[in-house]
Every structure is written in structure tokens, then in C-alpha cells.
Amino acid sequence: MSDLKRINSALISVFDKNNLEPIIEKLNKLNVKIYSTGGTKEFIEKLGVDVVSVEEVTNYPSILGGRVKTLHPKVFGGILARRDNELDKEQLVQFAIPEIDLVIVDLYPFEDTVASGAPEQDIIEKIDIGGISLIRATAKNFKDTLIVPSKDQYQSLIDLLENKNGETSIADRKRFALDAFNVSSHYDTAIFEFFNSDIEIPSFKKSYNPSNELRYGENPHQKGSFFGNLDEVFEQLHGKQISYNNLLDIEAAVQLIADFDETTFAIMKHNNACGVASRNKLVEAWNDALSGDPISAYGGILITNKEVDMATAIEIDKIFFEVIIAPSYADDALQVLKKKKNRIILIQKLFDFPNKQFRSMLNGALVQDRDLKVEVESNLEASTNIKPTKEEIEDLLFANKLVKHSKSNTIVLAKNKQLCASGVGQTSRIDALKQAITKANSFKFDLNGAVMASDAFFPFADSVEIANKAGIKSVIQPGGSVRDQESIDFCNEKNMSMVFTGTRHFKH
């Protein structure tokens, strides 16, 4: 027996009437009987199409200011009735319930209302009751009924009506049901997150639309997708599709640059900064950021917090890079940067990122507050006899921002608001420090008078001993080791200054 079912009747009740007209006209040509309510009914009537009021079926008016319109057994019975169940069929006749084969509905714009900053009562009124119930009921009975849960499925419905002349298969109906439960689950999650923003019960729910299929994941043999709307965060002016690895670096870059107010340029590679400098002029910031590690900068992600001008663009154009991010670009600078067709050029928009971050872990998820702590001078506790100079304090705070955004274990060496080198992702702090010193020396940096930042405390004095031999004169670290005094004593002996922040910045 064929699983094809003809659509003979439809219930249509939507908040947004845009693009609904072609569907109404197609249903009318197929002689589908249409039921509707309120504003949707008036819209259909203006098209000159016959429509039956739901109130005529239920013998009950819309009540409570429109809160209750379709919530009635004669509506839901016609949707949920199993067409191959004799008892269900008898009850449809007994209670004069019309069969409903197609339901077209959308939901009140709850998320848009929340985003608009509307008062709480307006937000509550946008919690859809009838629409969500119609979606769930029709999707549940996909064996017999077809659900169109949002305007995103309108074109799919039109194609279906045209290609199959008003008939649907079980595969068609099940696919639309899947879309319906995607819509309803996302909607319920948004409502939950709104309520949970104040109370915060320990439950993890996230839902992101739309989905963006990427070329692949971290490696070509892995599938990858991004769920979310990147257009809220960036405007892409030029270049190829953003990749999975690009997104990881872009996230790291955006979070790092957010901690800087003065003109700063950063170069990211594998989620770590390989070059950063703060200067009065952007071109100087770029040149000094690049000199931090011109080798690693190849194929990197570039980011700045100022408009890219022509002079800077000319210098940037001399190297190969994957992505550049800035709040804006001068017109002539943009023309220079667009010369390479694959370069991804992004404008970063103003966007409030969530204060929570999460990642999949084993058979669940890890959730934590984002590390938003940015140390300032008043947070620094001098632990040594020698106190850092004004210039050293500026460098210490600069280095501490970088250490916060580098993979642990990490050590950052900086001088004159320039990253000299960093040791990142090491299994010991000593290894991180040795890596940083070796790298700085390889690029001919003079570390005499430079500062050192550490993401966590020094368990022994060996780190400050090695730093002193390299020429480091000032140190910033969280403190908190039971052997802090050993590091303090060594610094005092060698006339080094050291400050404690009291805040660890692990990043894994």
C-alpha cells in the first residue's frame, strides 16, 4: 500500500504573514479546505480565498486576549486522530471533528523580544502556547499529518506541493516533523535560558541556529560545523569560507584584543599570540608585533582594535596571512588587502559575548565563567624590596594580559609593550621559560630590562633564577606557593622586583 496521503485540509495560524501568499494560492488551486484564526484568517480572505474560521469549528471564541484560540479538542482531535484506527475515526464522526492534514504555524518572536530589551511582561506574552502545541501535536502524528513549523520551511512546502500535486509521503512528513521538533526544542531552550539567567538552576541547555557546514574539522578526515550566526559578530568583506581552525584562532584573537584599549596589533597562531605590540601609531604596532616572530606569523590570524590605514595595509600585504580582523578599514587600505583573493577580511562588530563558556567532555559538558579578570595597577602587590618602575608596571600589565590568553603552562617575556617571546603549552614552567628565552634570543631581542609574566605561581625559585641570568628585571605572577619566599629572597638578592596578582590564569 502506498504511503502517499493527499492534503485535503489545512490549518494555518501564523504570526508573520510574509511569503505566505504563494502557499495560500497553491493550496487553493489544489482545492484544500483552509481553517484559520484572527489576523491570518483576515489575510487569507483579502486574497479572495475561502477560509473557515476555527471558531466555527469549535463553537468557542478566542478568549483571554488571544491567549486561547486553537486549544480545543475539535482542533487537536482533527490533528492527532490516527487515520488507520477505527475507534479514532468513530470519535471524529461522533464529535463532528474535521480531519486536519496540514498545519502551518509559526511562533511568537520570543528571542527577538528578549534581544530588543523589552520589559519582562512583554517578553512573557511572547511565550507561544497554541503554536507550540500545534507543532508538537502535528509532528507527533507525522504518520498522517504534515507540519510546517516556521517560514523557513515555506519553500520546501511549495516545492512539495508542486512536485507531488498535493500528496506527501511518510518520508516527507517525517522530515518536516524533524524540522518541527528542532524548532520547538530551540524555542523552549531560549525560554529556559531567559528564566535561568536570574535563578540559575544547575541544568545545561544550549541551542544554536543556524548551522554552517565547514569544509572539514581540525583535519580533513573530520567533519566540522559551526552552529550560530557569525553575521552577528563579523561582516566578511572578502575571502574564502572561514574554516574550523580559523574559527578557533579568531575566537582566541577576539578575546585577547578585547583586553587592550590602546592601539594594539596581535598575530595569532594555533590559539596563541606569536606577536603583539601596543604603540601610538598602528603601523608601528604592526611592525613590532611582526618582529616578535616573523616566522610563526606566516599563515596567521591578524587582529587590531583600530581602523587599518593605508600605511599599515602596505606593510601587512608583504606577508601571507589567513585572516585579518579590525573594526574598520580605510577604502584605499581595503583595496590593497583585497589583492589576494583568498584573504579573509573581517569587520568585527560590537557584540556582547556570553559570560559562560563550555566544551564537550567525556559523556557530558564542562561549563565555567569566562576569564574576564584584567589586572590593573591597584591589583598588584609588591612582594620585593625593589618596586617596579612606572615603565615596568606598564610592561608587567601588558605581559599579564598575554599570559592570560596563552596555553598553559606559559611564560611571557615583554619589553616596551612588545611581546619578545612566550613559552606556551609546556608540561613544566621551567620548560616554558627556557622556550621563551631561546626564542627571544633567536630573534635578537635584548632581554636586559624585560619583564616576565607567569600564568601560575612558581613552585620553586629556579624560574626567577633563570630569568635573572637572561636579564629579566621584573616579574608578575599570581603568588600562592608555599615556597614563595624563596623566589622573593632571590629577587631581593639580585635587585629584581616582583609583584603578585593573586589571580591564576590557567588556559587549557
Short mmCIF file of C-alpha atoms in Angstrom, two decimals:
data_model
loop_
_atom_site.label_atom_id
_atom_site.label_comp_id
_atom_site.label_asym_id
_atom_site.label_seq_id
_atom_site.Cartn_x
_atom_site.Cartn_y
_atom_site.Cartn_z
CA MET A 1 0.00 0.00 0.00
CA SER A 2 1.26 3.46 -0.91
CA ASP A 3 2.20 5.77 1.95
CA LEU A 4 1.16 8.81 -0.09
CA LYS A 5 -1.54 10.94 1.52
CA ARG A 6 -3.41 13.77 -0.14
CA ILE A 7 -3.72 17.07 1.68
CA ASN A 8 -7.43 17.80 1.80
CA SER A 9 -7.47 20.25 4.70
CA ALA A 10 -5.09 22.73 6.32
CA LEU A 11 -4.99 24.80 9.49
CA ILE A 12 -2.99 28.00 9.10
CA SER A 13 -2.20 30.30 12.02
CA VAL A 14 0.95 32.39 11.76
CA PHE A 15 2.41 35.48 13.42
CA ASP A 16 4.47 36.55 10.39
CA LYS A 17 2.47 36.65 7.13
CA ASN A 18 5.47 37.35 4.86
CA ASN A 19 5.79 34.88 1.95
CA LEU A 20 2.56 33.14 2.94
CA GLU A 21 0.63 34.23 -0.16
CA PRO A 22 2.13 31.72 -2.64
CA ILE A 23 1.26 28.86 -0.29
CA ILE A 24 -2.35 30.02 0.07
CA GLU A 25 -2.70 30.30 -3.69
CA LYS A 26 -1.23 26.83 -4.24
CA LEU A 27 -3.49 25.24 -1.62
CA ASN A 28 -6.49 26.97 -3.16
CA LYS A 29 -5.64 25.55 -6.60
CA LEU A 30 -5.45 22.09 -5.04
CA ASN A 31 -8.93 22.59 -3.52
CA VAL A 32 -7.60 22.27 0.02
CA LYS A 33 -10.08 23.36 2.68
CA ILE A 34 -8.44 26.01 4.85
CA TYR A 35 -9.12 26.73 8.53
CA SER A 36 -7.67 29.77 10.22
CA THR A 37 -7.91 32.30 13.04
CA GLY A 38 -7.64 36.02 13.68
CA GLY A 39 -5.23 38.01 11.59
CA THR A 40 -4.25 35.04 9.44
CA LYS A 41 -7.89 34.45 8.52
CA GLU A 42 -8.26 38.12 7.52
CA PHE A 43 -5.08 37.89 5.43
CA ILE A 44 -6.42 34.83 3.55
CA GLU A 45 -9.80 36.46 2.98
CA LYS A 46 -8.11 39.52 1.44
CA LEU A 47 -6.56 37.17 -1.10
CA GLY A 48 -10.05 36.15 -2.15
CA VAL A 49 -9.66 32.61 -0.88
CA ASP A 50 -12.38 30.80 1.06
CA VAL A 51 -11.44 30.14 4.67
CA VAL A 52 -13.29 28.61 7.61
CA SER A 53 -12.92 30.26 10.99
CA VAL A 54 -11.66 27.96 13.73
CA GLU A 55 -14.38 29.45 15.94
CA GLU A 56 -16.97 27.95 13.58
CA VAL A 57 -15.48 24.51 14.21
CA THR A 58 -15.08 24.82 17.97
CA ASN A 59 -18.16 26.98 18.67
CA TYR A 60 -15.87 28.83 21.05
CA PRO A 61 -14.43 32.33 20.62
CA SER A 62 -10.85 33.44 21.02
CA ILE A 63 -10.56 34.37 24.70
CA LEU A 64 -8.19 35.90 27.24
CA GLY A 65 -6.85 38.49 24.85
CA GLY A 66 -5.99 35.89 22.24
CA ARG A 67 -4.12 33.62 24.65
CA VAL A 68 -6.58 30.79 23.90
CA LYS A 69 -7.64 30.33 20.27
CA THR A 70 -6.83 26.88 18.92
CA LEU A 71 -6.52 24.96 22.21
CA HIS A 72 -9.64 22.85 21.74
CA PRO A 73 -10.41 19.10 21.27
CA LYS A 74 -12.02 19.77 17.89
CA VAL A 75 -8.75 21.21 16.64
CA PHE A 76 -6.31 18.82 18.26
CA GLY A 77 -8.57 15.84 17.69
CA GLY A 78 -8.52 16.53 13.95
CA ILE A 79 -4.71 16.69 14.05
CA LEU A 80 -3.96 13.76 16.36
CA ALA A 81 -6.54 11.29 15.08
CA ARG A 82 -4.93 8.12 13.71
CA ARG A 83 -6.40 7.60 10.28
CA ASP A 84 -6.00 3.80 10.48
CA ASN A 85 -7.53 3.50 13.94
CA GLU A 86 -11.22 2.61 13.79
CA LEU A 87 -12.01 3.99 17.26
CA ASP A 88 -10.34 7.31 16.42
CA LYS A 89 -12.36 7.50 13.20
CA GLU A 90 -15.60 6.76 15.03
CA GLN A 91 -14.90 9.51 17.57
CA LEU A 92 -14.20 12.03 14.82
CA VAL A 93 -17.68 11.33 13.48
CA GLN A 94 -19.27 11.23 16.94
CA PHE A 95 -17.93 14.65 17.94
CA ALA A 96 -18.06 16.24 14.48
CA ILE A 97 -14.30 16.77 14.37
CA PRO A 98 -12.85 17.57 10.93
CA GLU A 99 -9.61 15.88 9.92
CA ILE A 100 -6.68 18.28 9.52
CA ASP A 101 -3.95 17.07 7.17
CA LEU A 102 -1.61 20.08 7.15
CA VAL A 103 -0.74 22.61 9.84
CA ILE A 104 1.18 25.78 9.03
CA VAL A 105 2.21 27.74 12.08
CA ASP A 106 5.00 29.92 13.39
CA LEU A 107 5.84 31.02 16.89
CA TYR A 108 5.77 34.38 18.60
CA PRO A 109 9.22 36.02 18.27
CA PHE A 110 10.38 35.32 21.81
CA GLU A 111 14.14 35.66 21.17
CA ASP A 112 13.73 38.88 19.21
CA THR A 113 11.63 40.33 22.01
CA VAL A 114 14.27 39.44 24.60
CA ALA A 115 17.02 40.92 22.40
CA SER A 116 15.06 44.15 21.99
CA GLY A 117 15.31 44.85 25.73
CA ALA A 118 11.52 44.77 26.14
CA PRO A 119 10.07 44.72 29.67
CA GLU A 120 9.51 41.32 31.26
CA GLN A 121 5.73 41.30 30.80
CA ASP A 122 6.10 41.87 27.03
CA ILE A 123 8.58 39.01 26.91
CA ILE A 124 6.23 36.70 28.81
CA GLU A 125 3.42 37.48 26.38
CA LYS A 126 5.67 36.25 23.56
CA ILE A 127 5.82 32.75 25.04
CA ASP A 128 3.77 30.88 22.49
CA ILE A 129 1.28 28.31 23.81
CA GLY A 130 -1.10 27.44 20.99
CA GLY A 131 1.56 27.44 18.27
CA ILE A 132 3.98 25.20 20.12
CA SER A 133 1.15 22.79 20.94
CA LEU A 134 0.09 22.63 17.30
CA ILE A 135 3.67 21.95 16.24
CA ARG A 136 4.16 19.11 18.71
CA ALA A 137 0.79 17.52 18.02
CA THR A 138 1.15 17.56 14.24
CA ALA A 139 4.76 16.36 14.36
CA LYS A 140 3.81 13.53 16.71
CA ASN A 141 1.20 12.32 14.22
CA PHE A 142 3.55 12.57 11.21
CA LYS A 143 2.22 9.24 10.00
CA ASP A 144 -0.91 11.10 8.90
CA THR A 145 -0.27 14.86 9.11
CA LEU A 146 2.25 17.35 7.77
CA ILE A 147 3.65 20.16 9.94
CA VAL A 148 5.23 23.37 8.65
CA PRO A 149 6.69 24.88 11.87
CA SER A 150 8.18 28.14 10.57
CA LYS A 151 8.56 30.30 7.49
CA ASP A 152 11.97 28.70 6.96
CA GLN A 153 10.10 25.65 5.64
CA TYR A 154 7.76 27.59 3.30
CA GLN A 155 9.80 26.98 0.18
CA SER A 156 10.15 23.29 0.98
CA LEU A 157 6.36 23.09 1.29
CA ILE A 158 5.83 24.89 -2.03
CA ASP A 159 8.25 22.51 -3.75
CA LEU A 160 6.45 19.55 -2.21
CA LEU A 161 3.03 20.77 -3.29
CA GLU A 162 4.21 21.41 -6.82
CA ASN A 163 6.24 18.24 -7.29
CA LYS A 164 3.70 15.86 -5.78
CA ASN A 165 0.49 17.70 -6.61
CA GLY A 166 -0.73 17.92 -3.02
CA GLU A 167 0.38 14.49 -1.87
CA THR A 168 3.02 13.67 0.74
CA SER A 169 4.98 10.53 1.59
CA ILE A 170 5.79 9.24 5.05
CA ALA A 171 9.41 10.30 4.44
CA ASP A 172 8.25 13.84 3.62
CA ARG A 173 6.12 14.08 6.73
CA LYS A 174 8.82 12.65 8.99
CA ARG A 175 11.38 15.12 7.65
CA PHE A 176 9.06 18.04 8.35
CA ALA A 177 8.40 16.58 11.82
CA LEU A 178 12.14 16.59 12.46
CA ASP A 179 12.27 20.27 11.50
CA ALA A 180 9.33 20.86 13.83
CA PHE A 181 10.99 19.33 16.86
CA ASN A 182 14.13 21.29 16.04
CA VAL A 183 12.06 24.48 16.10
CA SER A 184 10.18 23.60 19.28
CA SER A 185 13.26 22.44 21.22
CA HIS A 186 15.20 25.59 20.27
CA TYR A 187 12.24 27.74 21.31
CA ASP A 188 11.89 26.02 24.67
CA THR A 189 15.64 26.31 25.28
CA ALA A 190 15.50 30.06 24.65
CA ILE A 191 12.68 30.41 27.18
CA PHE A 192 14.57 28.31 29.71
CA GLU A 193 17.73 30.39 29.30
CA PHE A 194 15.75 33.60 29.81
CA PHE A 195 14.34 32.36 33.12
CA ASN A 196 17.59 30.73 34.18
CA SER A 197 19.57 33.94 33.69
CA ASP A 198 18.29 35.13 37.07
CA ILE A 199 17.81 31.95 39.05
CA GLU A 200 20.48 29.69 37.53
CA ILE A 201 19.36 26.18 38.38
CA PRO A 202 22.13 23.64 37.63
CA SER A 203 21.00 22.49 34.20
CA PHE A 204 22.86 22.74 30.89
CA LYS A 205 20.86 23.55 27.77
CA LYS A 206 22.13 25.22 24.61
CA SER A 207 20.64 25.59 21.16
CA TYR A 208 22.17 27.47 18.25
CA ASN A 209 20.71 28.22 14.84
CA PRO A 210 21.57 28.31 12.02
CA SER A 211 24.17 25.64 11.24
CA ASN A 212 27.09 26.24 8.89
CA GLU A 213 28.79 23.24 7.35
CA LEU A 214 32.54 23.75 7.20
CA ARG A 215 34.94 22.22 4.69
CA TYR A 216 36.13 19.91 7.48
CA GLY A 217 37.05 19.95 11.16
CA GLU A 218 40.56 20.31 12.57
CA ASN A 219 41.76 17.82 9.96
CA PRO A 220 40.43 16.85 6.51
CA HIS A 221 39.21 13.43 7.72
CA GLN A 222 36.97 15.08 10.36
CA LYS A 223 33.58 16.59 9.59
CA GLY A 224 33.02 20.06 11.01
CA SER A 225 30.16 22.50 11.51
CA PHE A 226 29.63 25.83 13.23
CA PHE A 227 26.30 26.43 14.92
CA GLY A 228 25.44 30.08 15.36
CA ASN A 229 25.11 33.30 13.41
CA LEU A 230 28.56 34.70 12.60
CA ASP A 231 26.93 37.68 10.90
CA GLU A 232 26.08 38.99 14.38
CA VAL A 233 29.80 39.22 15.18
CA PHE A 234 31.53 39.89 11.85
CA GLU A 235 30.97 41.30 8.42
CA GLN A 236 33.08 39.39 5.90
CA LEU A 237 34.31 41.78 3.24
CA HIS A 238 36.49 39.41 1.25
CA GLY A 239 37.99 35.96 1.02
CA LYS A 240 37.23 32.27 1.17
CA GLN A 241 34.99 30.39 3.60
CA ILE A 242 36.15 30.55 7.21
CA SER A 243 37.47 27.17 8.37
CA TYR A 244 37.20 25.29 11.66
CA ASN A 245 40.79 26.14 12.60
CA ASN A 246 40.28 29.75 11.52
CA LEU A 247 37.38 29.98 13.96
CA LEU A 248 39.48 28.66 16.84
CA ASP A 249 42.13 31.29 16.17
CA ILE A 250 39.55 34.02 15.58
CA GLU A 251 37.96 33.27 18.95
CA ALA A 252 41.37 33.49 20.65
CA ALA A 253 42.20 36.72 18.81
CA VAL A 254 38.92 38.43 19.65
CA GLN A 255 39.18 37.56 23.32
CA LEU A 256 42.78 38.80 23.52
CA ILE A 257 42.27 42.14 21.77
CA ALA A 258 39.27 42.87 23.99
CA ASP A 259 41.65 43.38 26.92
CA PHE A 260 43.50 46.24 25.20
CA ASP A 261 42.41 49.87 24.99
CA GLU A 262 45.48 51.49 23.42
CA THR A 263 46.36 50.92 19.76
CA THR A 264 47.40 47.27 19.56
CA PHE A 265 48.11 44.67 16.89
CA ALA A 266 48.24 40.94 17.58
CA ILE A 267 49.19 37.94 15.44
CA MET A 268 47.70 34.59 16.46
CA LYS A 269 48.81 31.08 15.60
CA HIS A 270 47.20 27.93 16.98
CA ASN A 271 45.26 29.97 19.55
CA ASN A 272 48.38 31.65 20.96
CA ALA A 273 49.82 35.09 20.30
CA CYS A 274 53.11 34.95 18.41
CA GLY A 275 53.36 38.72 18.06
CA VAL A 276 51.77 41.62 19.96
CA ALA A 277 52.66 45.29 20.35
CA SER A 278 50.95 48.44 21.60
CA ARG A 279 52.06 51.71 20.01
CA ASN A 280 50.81 55.23 19.27
CA LYS A 281 50.66 54.51 15.53
CA LEU A 282 49.06 51.41 14.07
CA VAL A 283 51.81 50.78 11.52
CA GLU A 284 54.35 50.78 14.35
CA ALA A 285 52.21 48.36 16.35
CA TRP A 286 52.07 46.07 13.31
CA ASN A 287 55.81 46.20 12.58
CA ASP A 288 56.73 45.49 16.20
CA ALA A 289 54.15 42.72 16.52
CA LEU A 290 55.57 41.08 13.39
CA SER A 291 59.16 41.36 14.61
CA GLY A 292 58.20 39.28 17.66
CA ASP A 293 58.14 36.17 15.48
CA PRO A 294 58.06 36.76 11.71
CA ILE A 295 58.33 33.01 11.07
CA SER A 296 55.24 31.97 13.04
CA ALA A 297 53.32 34.94 11.62
CA TYR A 298 53.20 33.13 8.27
CA GLY A 299 49.62 31.97 7.75
CA GLY A 300 48.50 33.62 10.96
CA ILE A 301 45.38 35.43 12.11
CA LEU A 302 45.81 39.21 12.45
CA ILE A 303 43.71 41.43 14.69
CA THR A 304 43.72 45.06 15.75
CA ASN A 305 41.43 47.35 17.71
CA LYS A 306 41.84 50.34 15.37
CA GLU A 307 40.95 51.15 11.76
CA VAL A 308 43.51 49.75 9.31
CA ASP A 309 45.02 52.62 7.33
CA MET A 310 46.91 52.63 4.04
CA ALA A 311 50.38 52.72 5.57
CA THR A 312 49.63 49.68 7.72
CA ALA A 313 47.94 47.78 4.88
CA ILE A 314 51.03 48.19 2.68
CA GLU A 315 53.20 46.59 5.35
CA ILE A 316 50.70 43.81 6.12
CA ASP A 317 50.42 42.97 2.41
CA LYS A 318 54.05 41.87 2.42
CA ILE A 319 53.31 38.60 4.24
CA PHE A 320 50.96 35.66 3.76
CA PHE A 321 48.17 35.50 6.33
CA GLU A 322 44.80 33.75 6.56
CA VAL A 323 42.54 36.28 8.29
CA ILE A 324 42.59 39.93 9.33
CA ILE A 325 40.10 41.39 11.81
CA ALA A 326 39.58 45.09 12.54
CA PRO A 327 36.74 47.43 13.50
CA SER A 328 37.07 49.15 10.08
CA TYR A 329 39.33 49.70 7.08
CA ALA A 330 40.21 52.80 5.09
CA ASP A 331 38.99 52.43 1.49
CA ASP A 332 42.48 52.51 -0.02
CA ALA A 333 43.76 50.08 2.61
CA LEU A 334 40.96 47.67 1.77
CA GLN A 335 41.89 47.68 -1.91
CA VAL A 336 45.46 46.72 -1.00
CA LEU A 337 44.35 43.88 1.27
CA LYS A 338 41.90 42.52 -1.30
CA LYS A 339 44.65 41.82 -3.82
CA LYS A 340 44.86 38.20 -2.63
CA LYS A 341 41.53 36.54 -3.41
CA ASN A 342 41.55 34.05 -0.52
CA ARG A 343 42.39 36.51 2.26
CA ILE A 344 39.58 36.60 4.78
CA ILE A 345 38.89 40.22 5.72
CA LEU A 346 36.52 40.72 8.64
CA ILE A 347 34.98 43.73 10.33
CA GLN A 348 34.37 42.98 13.98
CA LYS A 349 31.02 44.31 15.12
CA LEU A 350 30.08 45.37 18.62
CA PHE A 351 28.78 42.22 20.28
CA ASP A 352 28.29 41.15 23.88
CA PHE A 353 29.73 37.67 24.17
CA PRO A 354 28.27 35.29 26.75
CA ASN A 355 29.96 35.25 30.13
CA LYS A 356 29.82 31.44 30.22
CA GLN A 357 31.90 29.07 28.13
CA PHE A 358 31.58 25.34 27.69
CA ARG A 359 33.09 22.36 25.91
CA SER A 360 32.07 18.74 25.42
CA MET A 361 33.75 16.47 27.94
CA LEU A 362 33.55 12.66 28.16
CA ASN A 363 29.82 11.95 28.35
CA GLY A 364 28.79 15.49 29.25
CA ALA A 365 29.88 19.12 29.17
CA LEU A 366 32.16 21.36 31.20
CA VAL A 367 30.80 24.84 31.93
CA GLN A 368 32.60 27.75 33.55
CA ASP A 369 32.60 31.53 33.82
CA ARG A 370 34.71 33.15 31.12
CA ASP A 371 38.01 34.56 32.47
CA LEU A 372 37.15 38.26 32.37
CA LYS A 373 39.66 39.35 35.01
CA VAL A 374 42.07 42.00 33.72
CA GLU A 375 44.60 43.11 36.30
CA VAL A 376 45.26 46.82 36.81
CA GLU A 377 47.94 48.55 38.85
CA SER A 378 45.82 48.57 42.02
CA ASN A 379 45.68 44.75 41.89
CA LEU A 380 49.45 44.41 42.13
CA GLU A 381 51.00 43.52 45.47
CA ALA A 382 54.72 44.33 45.64
CA SER A 383 56.50 41.39 47.29
CA THR A 384 60.11 42.54 46.99
CA ASN A 385 62.23 45.35 48.39
CA ILE A 386 62.72 46.79 44.93
CA LYS A 387 59.46 48.13 43.47
CA PRO A 388 58.82 48.12 39.71
CA THR A 389 59.17 51.44 37.89
CA LYS A 390 56.25 53.07 36.10
CA GLU A 391 57.51 51.71 32.77
CA GLU A 392 57.96 48.24 34.23
CA ILE A 393 54.42 48.28 35.63
CA GLU A 394 53.10 49.06 32.15
CA ASP A 395 55.08 46.15 30.73
CA LEU A 396 54.02 43.83 33.55
CA LEU A 397 50.34 44.54 32.94
CA PHE A 398 50.88 44.17 29.18
CA ALA A 399 52.59 40.79 29.64
CA ASN A 400 49.96 39.61 32.10
CA LYS A 401 47.22 40.17 29.51
CA LEU A 402 49.13 37.97 27.09
CA VAL A 403 49.81 35.24 29.61
CA LYS A 404 46.08 35.09 30.36
CA HIS A 405 45.36 34.29 26.72
CA SER A 406 48.15 31.72 26.20
CA LYS A 407 48.00 27.95 26.65
CA SER A 408 49.32 26.71 29.99
CA ASN A 409 51.95 26.27 31.21
CA THR A 410 53.05 29.61 29.85
CA ILE A 411 55.67 32.28 30.37
CA VAL A 412 55.60 35.63 28.55
CA LEU A 413 58.60 37.93 28.14
CA ALA A 414 57.85 41.53 27.18
CA LYS A 415 59.62 44.86 26.88
CA ASN A 416 58.35 48.29 25.93
CA LYS A 417 54.82 46.90 25.39
CA GLN A 418 56.06 44.37 22.89
CA LEU A 419 55.93 40.59 23.10
CA CYS A 420 59.53 39.43 22.97
CA ALA A 421 58.68 35.74 23.19
CA SER A 422 56.49 33.27 25.00
CA GLY A 423 56.73 29.65 26.01
CA VAL A 424 53.31 28.05 25.74
CA GLY A 425 51.63 24.71 26.32
CA GLN A 426 54.56 23.22 28.20
CA THR A 427 54.36 20.50 30.83
CA SER A 428 56.60 22.45 33.18
CA ARG A 429 57.02 26.14 33.88
CA ILE A 430 60.80 25.82 33.55
CA ASP A 431 60.39 24.42 30.04
CA ALA A 432 58.07 27.30 29.15
CA LEU A 433 60.61 29.83 30.39
CA LYS A 434 63.53 28.19 28.57
CA GLN A 435 61.47 28.06 25.39
CA ALA A 436 60.66 31.77 25.68
CA ILE A 437 64.29 32.78 26.31
CA THR A 438 65.58 30.65 23.43
CA LYS A 439 63.00 32.10 21.09
CA ALA A 440 63.68 35.70 22.14
CA ASN A 441 67.40 35.21 21.61
CA SER A 442 66.81 33.66 18.18
CA PHE A 443 65.09 36.87 17.08
CA LYS A 444 67.86 39.05 18.59
CA PHE A 445 65.79 40.55 21.39
CA ASP A 446 67.75 42.21 24.17
CA LEU A 447 66.10 40.87 27.33
CA ASN A 448 68.03 43.17 29.66
CA GLY A 449 65.34 45.18 31.42
CA ALA A 450 62.50 42.98 30.10
CA VAL A 451 59.71 41.63 32.31
CA MET A 452 58.38 38.12 32.84
CA ALA A 453 54.77 37.04 33.39
CA SER A 454 53.63 33.63 34.54
CA ASP A 455 50.08 32.23 34.39
CA ALA A 456 50.55 30.44 37.75
CA PHE A 457 52.84 30.59 40.77
CA PHE A 458 56.45 29.42 40.80
CA PRO A 459 56.75 26.25 42.89
CA PHE A 460 60.48 26.87 43.28
CA ALA A 461 62.93 29.75 42.86
CA ASP A 462 64.51 28.20 39.75
CA SER A 463 62.31 30.23 37.38
CA VAL A 464 63.40 33.60 38.73
CA GLU A 465 67.00 32.39 38.82
CA ILE A 466 66.94 31.54 35.11
CA ALA A 467 65.08 34.77 34.31
CA ASN A 468 67.70 36.81 36.13
CA LYS A 469 70.51 35.25 34.10
CA ALA A 470 68.62 36.21 30.92
CA GLY A 471 68.41 39.86 32.01
CA ILE A 472 64.82 39.97 33.34
CA LYS A 473 64.40 42.73 35.91
CA SER A 474 60.73 42.49 36.94
CA VAL A 475 58.27 39.64 37.40
CA ILE A 476 54.48 39.34 37.66
CA GLN A 477 52.86 36.16 38.90
CA PRO A 478 49.81 35.11 40.97
CA GLY A 479 51.77 34.05 44.04
CA GLY A 480 50.38 31.49 46.46
CA SER A 481 53.14 28.87 46.53
CA VAL A 482 54.23 27.57 49.93
CA ARG A 483 57.74 28.41 48.75
CA ASP A 484 57.05 31.95 47.52
CA GLN A 485 59.60 33.29 49.98
CA GLU A 486 62.42 31.52 48.16
CA SER A 487 61.59 33.41 44.96
CA ILE A 488 61.18 36.65 46.92
CA ASP A 489 64.54 36.20 48.64
CA PHE A 490 66.33 35.56 45.34
CA CYS A 491 64.75 38.64 43.74
CA ASN A 492 65.79 40.76 46.70
CA GLU A 493 69.31 39.41 46.48
CA LYS A 494 69.55 40.24 42.75
CA ASN A 495 67.69 43.59 42.96
CA MET A 496 64.76 42.32 40.92
CA SER A 497 61.20 43.47 41.51
CA MET A 498 58.29 41.05 41.73
CA VAL A 499 54.56 41.62 42.14
CA PHE A 500 51.74 39.23 43.00
CA THR A 501 48.30 39.47 41.43
CA GLY A 502 46.50 36.84 43.50
CA THR A 503 44.84 35.54 40.32
CA ARG A 504 45.85 32.46 38.36
CA HIS A 505 45.18 32.42 34.62
CA PHE A 506 45.36 28.79 33.54
CA LYS A 507 44.15 28.13 30.00
CA HIS A 508 43.84 24.60 28.61
#
